[in-house]
Amino acid sequence: MSEYQRPIRLGMVGGGNDAFIGAVHRIAARIDGQFELIAGALSSTSDKAQASGQALGLAPDRTYDDFRAMAIREARLKEGIEAVAIVTPNHVHMAAAREFLKRGIHVICDKPLTSTLADARKMAQAVEKSDALFVLTHNYTGYPLIRQAREMVANGVLGDIRVVQVEYPQDWLTEAQPEDNKQAGWRTDPARSGAGGSTGDIGTHAFNLACFVTGLTPESLCADIQSFVEGRQVDDNAHVMLRFEEGARGMLWCSQVAPGNENALKLRVYGSNGGIEWEQETPNVMRYTPFGEPTRLLTRAGAGAAGQPSHLTRTPGGHPEGYLEGFANIYLETAACIRAKRSGHVMQEQKTLPGLKEGAMGMKFIDACVRSSARNAAWISLK
Amino acid sequence: MSEYQRPIRLGMVGGGNDAFIGAVHRIAARIDGQFELIAGALSSTSDKAQASGQALGLAPDRTYDDFRAMAIREARLKEGIEAVAIVTPNHVHMAAAREFLKRGIHVICDKPLTSTLADARKMAQAVEKSDALFVLTHNYTGYPLIRQAREMVANGVLGDIRVVQVEYPQDWLTEAQPEDNKQAGWRTDPARSGAGGSTGDIGTHAFNLACFVTGLTPESLCADIQSFVEGRQVDDNAHVMLRFEEGARGMLWCSQVAPGNENALKLRVYGSNGGIEWEQETPNVMRYTPFGEPTRLLTRAGAGAAGQPSHLTRTPGGHPEGYLEGFANIYLETAACIRAKRSGHVMQEQKTLPGLKEGAMGMKFIDACVRSSARNAAWISLK
Amino acid sequence: MSEYQRPIRLGMVGGGNDAFIGAVHRIAARIDGQFELIAGALSSTSDKAQASGQALGLAPDRTYDDFRAMAIREARLKEGIEAVAIVTPNHVHMAAAREFLKRGIHVICDKPLTSTLADARKMAQAVEKSDALFVLTHNYTGYPLIRQAREMVANGVLGDIRVVQVEYPQDWLTEAQPEDNKQAGWRTDPARSGAGGSTGDIGTHAFNLACFVTGLTPESLCADIQSFVEGRQVDDNAHVMLRFEEGARGMLWCSQVAPGNENALKLRVYGSNGGIEWEQETPNVMRYTPFGEPTRLLTRAGAGAAGQPSHLTRTPGGHPEGYLEGFANIYLETAACIRAKRSGHVMQEQKTLPGLKEGAMGMKFIDACVRSSARNAAWISLK
Amino acid sequence: MSEYQRPIRLGMVGGGNDAFIGAVHRIAARIDGQFELIAGALSSTSDKAQASGQALGLAPDRTYDDFRAMAIREARLKEGIEAVAIVTPNHVHMAAAREFLKRGIHVICDKPLTSTLADARKMAQAVEKSDALFVLTHNYTGYPLIRQAREMVANGVLGDIRVVQVEYPQDWLTEAQPEDNKQAGWRTDPARSGAGGSTGDIGTHAFNLACFVTGLTPESLCADIQSFVEGRQVDDNAHVMLRFEEGARGMLWCSQVAPGNENALKLRVYGSNGGIEWEQETPNVMRYTPFGEPTRLLTRAGAGAAGQPSHLTRTPGGHPEGYLEGFANIYLETAACIRAKRSGHVMQEQKTLPGLKEGAMGMKFIDACVRSSARNAAWISLK
């Protein structure tokens, strides 16, 4: 067995039974055989931590109820974890990541970066001081067609970018959520989620995707955010106008109260020479229109897929890959970077993977939305 | 032959050879046999007026090169025109309409109302002083599914309206237009078109449609408008945030520089109980989602079309009706109102038909977009 | 007024109050101002004929209750009709058409040609003996994108045609129809409709469209036809396999018992170099795939519309035209042929317009389906 | 760690470097953590077998170049494989499966069952004599919405099934394939693939899916199959008409020469009370129309997903799952059956999983297509 192929030893913080995103991270880590989950602090409640670890087949002595204890011990073990996935509510991200980063354990952290700007600054320090990798799972950047879109823009296929329309509507918070909805619970609690509701949970994804594909530098935004459901403490809908340094303008809409939308992230980019349109719910096709010519349907791994990185696609065109595969692509590239790091190399992919910089920009985005809206949609700088 | 069925005698101002919207009005007037075009001042250039009149089969003595002369003479003729369609560039609307209105001739005027706010005020006076009808062809309100959408909102099917997303992207002005493009010519000339470019030409349609369907009262807007093509004197892209008195919020995007979009007017309305989505390019279907249930595809004249006015549909479901039929519905209802007026009645339809009020609101919209953008996207009242 | 522009004087047989297809023909004749309806034998019931004529504004002395009387008198009048639209149930087509054809009055006849093969032969004789035009309204050939598709095939863009998939599902006869459904009434009565049910009513359209676009010569078919609804006397579903002389193979499915389908005519053609796909319910777009390249979305009057005849399109791309405009294109080209005939010319369009040949082939199609099915889906020659 | 959770020890026959379907099976086995691949006879070429095993991290002593040797040794090992995936070209299926079955090792075999009817009979004997499970990866039955469709039909939601339309077009064999195309190589070689080309490779999937969802019993078929590409030895296009014992009729079309189609498996089922439509390339949505009501869009894990088995879905609605997840569902249910078997139970899922019966029916389908076509599309019994 080649060193390259040995699965990377992975731990997880958060993601106990019933958590949504923890299970997603585990599948994403497992699907390509690049990681093996061997340790976890899956819950801060001891009983639940044990039960969750057992359900996942973790050894009892690799099941923790405290992430700091896990970091300390795993760092000392000869076969300790090499990387950790942090999938807790947002307010725990920083403290957890710091413990692993300072011990040289690579961190794969769910977004947004943290729940507060103060935490974000501490996270930045921790990342900068560490030699370990820090990857933030802005998973939508993992879709092959999104990579192709980024390539097309970078290569000037669309000409000068003028207009960026991005939206991310959902409907699951249309009504006040039941007390026992674990997902809705922490996501609508500002103490655990942060000041942003929809802006933090999904707006950051939309904002990140727009920046990732266009390569533009956000200059400022103005926002009008709302909490339509009575008693809700965070925003559930946000209207945002964007300005980019290069002259392009954009709109961003995120909502969790738009009935009929499940997870309808959509990006449209228009330049002087052409336009592209892509929707996350049908991620295997992208519309591309060279100005003055018929629209082309570019497909994943299909004809016209020249710009797609072949290592991010597992099946031929027409065999739909979806959310989990896109998410797994972040893990796949992270694995390649970790392996490269072992032998002292830095891979090109490392620049593409979302990390601290993207996380910090996401935090600025949330903060700017909240502050802009409080000032009647005044423009707030993002620099 | 019943009095009801005798076609209404129609004249036209503007719409000479090669004009786009004049031909559309003529088809819309003709398709249901409710109007007969018998007179025209189709161009202010005498030769062209004659040639255009001849091509349309108008009698030479009913072919004018001056709308005022036409209004004076037709008003005196025993069998003079009963109604006139005004399809000139925007800056002529007011002066032309005034001549016919003051002589009791019904006016069907293309949008926007006028090219300036000053003209809009004069138009208002002319309409208010006249006993004749004044209809503004916000033709997209004529689509049967748009009528059903309006009914659904009015009947509370969607609950309290929270979010209104409307957009109207096109791509035909992506590049600087050739000198000889007649359409682009006056539409991008502020002297003839007005201060708004895309805002006036298509933004007013989008704004009108959002108001028509939701019945909400616009309170204010903030806008960031651009002229991306060098040398263009009017906006070719506009990002707008909307607030409604009832508490709903909205976004409006119009663009004429979005490659891949032909005429992609799209309206989405979300309330506390459900959402609807409709696109003009596929106007025979509307998505309706009662919150918590699967999305329904409502079709024109299909199952679930209960709320559609049967007099606005000509064929069974699955036999697509389009832009011209939607436009014709405005003419059809105008004809009914004119016939009712003859016998001293006012029809219910008259309240639905777009007219002075909608035109004035459209002018406010353009003006507010321009002023807001000049003040760095400050909120401007629409009251 | 130029001779060219004077509307052609039109009469109508059938199409009284409540008839579906009669109203469609009238709109199609009127929309472009090329015809004026001035006479009619709208019903064979005298009272209904009068009432229907009055509702349409026909003069009482041009309202007949007998098509033969109408043909005789109109042929003698100085300003008698020049053309007649025959929109009766199928079993009346032949007798009515014959009366007008033999008096030199052009005939525009609804499809299928007749209700029996014997009648079809008589119709052929009548057409061949007459100098007048005979047009059969296979209206789906009037769609601009269908014309482009035909051009593409003819020009070899798709290479050698191999596979033709055509289908025409509806659902309106899913249940036994109520006694008082006028449409269902005659269409499911073999005495009035002919031996074919769905095969005659819609299968002929599908078959005609496949032949029109591909230009292939049908060689034989085998069919399995069914009457799923108890008591129904004609087929309501048909499965057909097709062979063409040039070597291509095809499948045709028509059904009136397929819930969820309104009028879902769809054609797909695949050749050695590419494929096209078009659906009648969204007629303004066609998918075209050059083999090995991304699929293109060709739109009516949009980019890539080079092959579309400009005289068959009334509005720019993105302004959807539909069923009525497609139907009207048949009338528009008929008008051009009639005008050309006046001055002794034959227009190119006359070869494109569906007529006797297509009608005869449609009759063969119905007959072959019925006979093949009776012989356990044996192959029946179409030559 | 619970016994339940210990991954099942898996071997693989075939699937060496560059094989398409082997990689798919490995991901499907791995994604849910239910299987661990520990042995393989990945190629019959020794060097390639070793290289492939090494690339997958198999121990050298668990890497074989002969499936019989592998079966013998693994059956003796204390920690030998419990199940084997057979992903060779079709002509090897039987011989390989037999070796494992007779040693009590569960077999997961790619479709079609074998390359000849004679082999199919031997396979049947082997399966019947063995106590081990035999699963045939008709993976499209693993899609959650396909399960819901089956439930809906079984529960009578659609009423009596009348019409079944299934199609499976691809385009990758539109041209003669290059010599070095490994996939095309064996799939178009009758000695390795069997008598059927497109009928065996994809037609069997389509046929299986139609039967799986409807629960109908195929009675007979007639087929017209073609090899459009010169020199091709197996069919690349097939038109098939189907009859079911219960009275329903169907059409099946499969093609590998239909440009613009990647992997466009599509199933439509119509009954007396409603219809459903599903496409594999957008597998997260299914159209359902109760007759006389608007079409519903049922989504995976969305509103209206009541009939979907929750254990076959990993993410909330709007997070698209695709081909690999559908495939993995077969492995997931297989794992559950294997675990149940250990403790002497039979699970309900075992009846749903495709196996010998489905494989035998698929072989009959291929054989009937070939024989029918040879007899000019005569009806061939499937009983």
PDB file of C-alpha atoms in Angstrom, chain A residues 1 5 20 27 30-33 55 57 143 262-263 280-281 283 299 302 314-320 322-325, chain D residues 1 5 20 27 30-33 55 57 143 262-263 280-281 283 299 302 314-320 322-325:
ATOM      1  CA  MET A   1       0.000   0.000   0.000  1.00  0.00           C
ATOM      2  CA  GLN A   5      -3.230   5.904  -0.375  1.00  0.00           C
ATOM      3  CA  PHE A  20     -27.254  17.193  10.098  1.00  0.00           C
ATOM      4  CA  ILE A  27     -19.838  10.945   4.194  1.00  0.00           C
ATOM      5  CA  ARG A  30     -15.460   8.639   3.504  1.00  0.00           C
ATOM      6  CA  ILE A  31     -16.742   8.613  -0.064  1.00  0.00           C
ATOM      7  CA  ASP A  32     -13.316   8.700  -1.695  1.00  0.00           C
ATOM      8  CA  GLY A  33     -11.540   6.622   0.920  1.00  0.00           C
ATOM      9  CA  ALA A  55     -22.863   4.241  16.798  1.00  0.00           C
ATOM     10  CA  GLY A  57     -17.756   2.486  15.550  1.00  0.00           C
ATOM     11  CA  TYR A 143     -19.001  21.472  -7.640  1.00  0.00           C
ATOM     12  CA  GLU A 262     -35.744  23.952  -0.670  1.00  0.00           C
ATOM     13  CA  ASN A 263     -32.113  24.914  -1.082  1.00  0.00           C
ATOM     14  CA  GLN A 280     -27.368  24.157  -6.983  1.00  0.00           C
ATOM     15  CA  GLU A 281     -30.444  21.942  -7.114  1.00  0.00           C
ATOM     16  CA  PRO A 283     -25.793  21.109 -10.320  1.00  0.00           C
ATOM     17  CA  THR A 299     -22.731  19.526 -18.255  1.00  0.00           C
ATOM     18  CA  GLY A 302     -19.985  16.160 -20.649  1.00  0.00           C
ATOM     19  CA  ARG A 314     -16.400  10.394 -10.401  1.00  0.00           C
ATOM     20  CA  THR A 315     -18.860   9.362 -13.067  1.00  0.00           C
ATOM     21  CA  PRO A 316     -19.512  10.125 -16.744  1.00  0.00           C
ATOM     22  CA  GLY A 317     -21.920  12.851 -17.808  1.00  0.00           C
ATOM     23  CA  GLY A 318     -25.557  12.074 -17.209  1.00  0.00           C
ATOM     24  CA  HIS A 319     -24.849  10.184 -14.000  1.00  0.00           C
ATOM     25  CA  PRO A 320     -25.798  12.992 -11.640  1.00  0.00           C
ATOM     26  CA  GLY A 322     -24.816  16.057  -6.115  1.00  0.00           C
ATOM     27  CA  TYR A 323     -24.362  17.831  -2.852  1.00  0.00           C
ATOM     28  CA  LEU A 324     -22.382  15.092  -1.146  1.00  0.00           C
ATOM     29  CA  GLU A 325     -19.949  14.732  -4.025  1.00  0.00           C
TER      30      GLU A 325
ATOM     31  CA  MET D   1     -18.716  -0.925  18.768  1.00  0.00           C
ATOM     32  CA  GLN D   5     -21.834  -1.390  12.777  1.00  0.00           C
ATOM     33  CA  PHE D  20     -15.868   2.547 -14.873  1.00  0.00           C
ATOM     34  CA  ILE D  27     -17.874   4.212  -3.820  1.00  0.00           C
ATOM     35  CA  ARG D  30     -17.953   2.855   0.987  1.00  0.00           C
ATOM     36  CA  ILE D  31     -20.218   5.881   1.174  1.00  0.00           C
ATOM     37  CA  ASP D  32     -22.260   4.634   4.108  1.00  0.00           C
ATOM     38  CA  GLY D  33     -19.441   2.849   5.867  1.00  0.00           C
ATOM     39  CA  ALA D  55      -3.701   1.542  -5.790  1.00  0.00           C
ATOM     40  CA  GLY D  57      -4.656  -0.184  -0.607  1.00  0.00           C
ATOM     41  CA  TYR D 143     -33.482   6.140  -6.038  1.00  0.00           C
ATOM     42  CA  GLU D 262     -26.056  11.569 -21.879  1.00  0.00           C
ATOM     43  CA  ASN D 263     -27.821   9.031 -19.705  1.00  0.00           C
ATOM     44  CA  GLN D 280     -32.744   9.924 -13.971  1.00  0.00           C
ATOM     45  CA  GLU D 281     -30.682  12.991 -14.789  1.00  0.00           C
ATOM     46  CA  PRO D 283     -33.581  12.334  -9.918  1.00  0.00           C
ATOM     47  CA  THR D 299     -39.051  15.960  -4.260  1.00  0.00           C
ATOM     48  CA  GLY D 302     -39.261  17.166   0.533  1.00  0.00           C
ATOM     49  CA  ARG D 314     -28.965  11.193   3.501  1.00  0.00           C
ATOM     50  CA  THR D 315     -29.655  14.897   3.177  1.00  0.00           C
ATOM     51  CA  PRO D 316     -32.643  17.225   3.383  1.00  0.00           C
ATOM     52  CA  GLY D 317     -34.620  18.198   0.285  1.00  0.00           C
ATOM     53  CA  GLY D 318     -32.823  20.549  -2.064  1.00  0.00           C
ATOM     54  CA  HIS D 319     -29.436  18.969  -1.390  1.00  0.00           C
ATOM     55  CA  PRO D 320     -29.306  16.848  -4.524  1.00  0.00           C
ATOM     56  CA  GLY D 322     -27.500  11.430  -7.402  1.00  0.00           C
ATOM     57  CA  TYR D 323     -26.381   8.319  -9.168  1.00  0.00           C
ATOM     58  CA  LEU D 324     -23.848   7.237  -6.576  1.00  0.00           C
ATOM     59  CA  GLU D 325     -26.274   7.591  -3.694  1.00  0.00           C
TER      60      GLU D 325
END
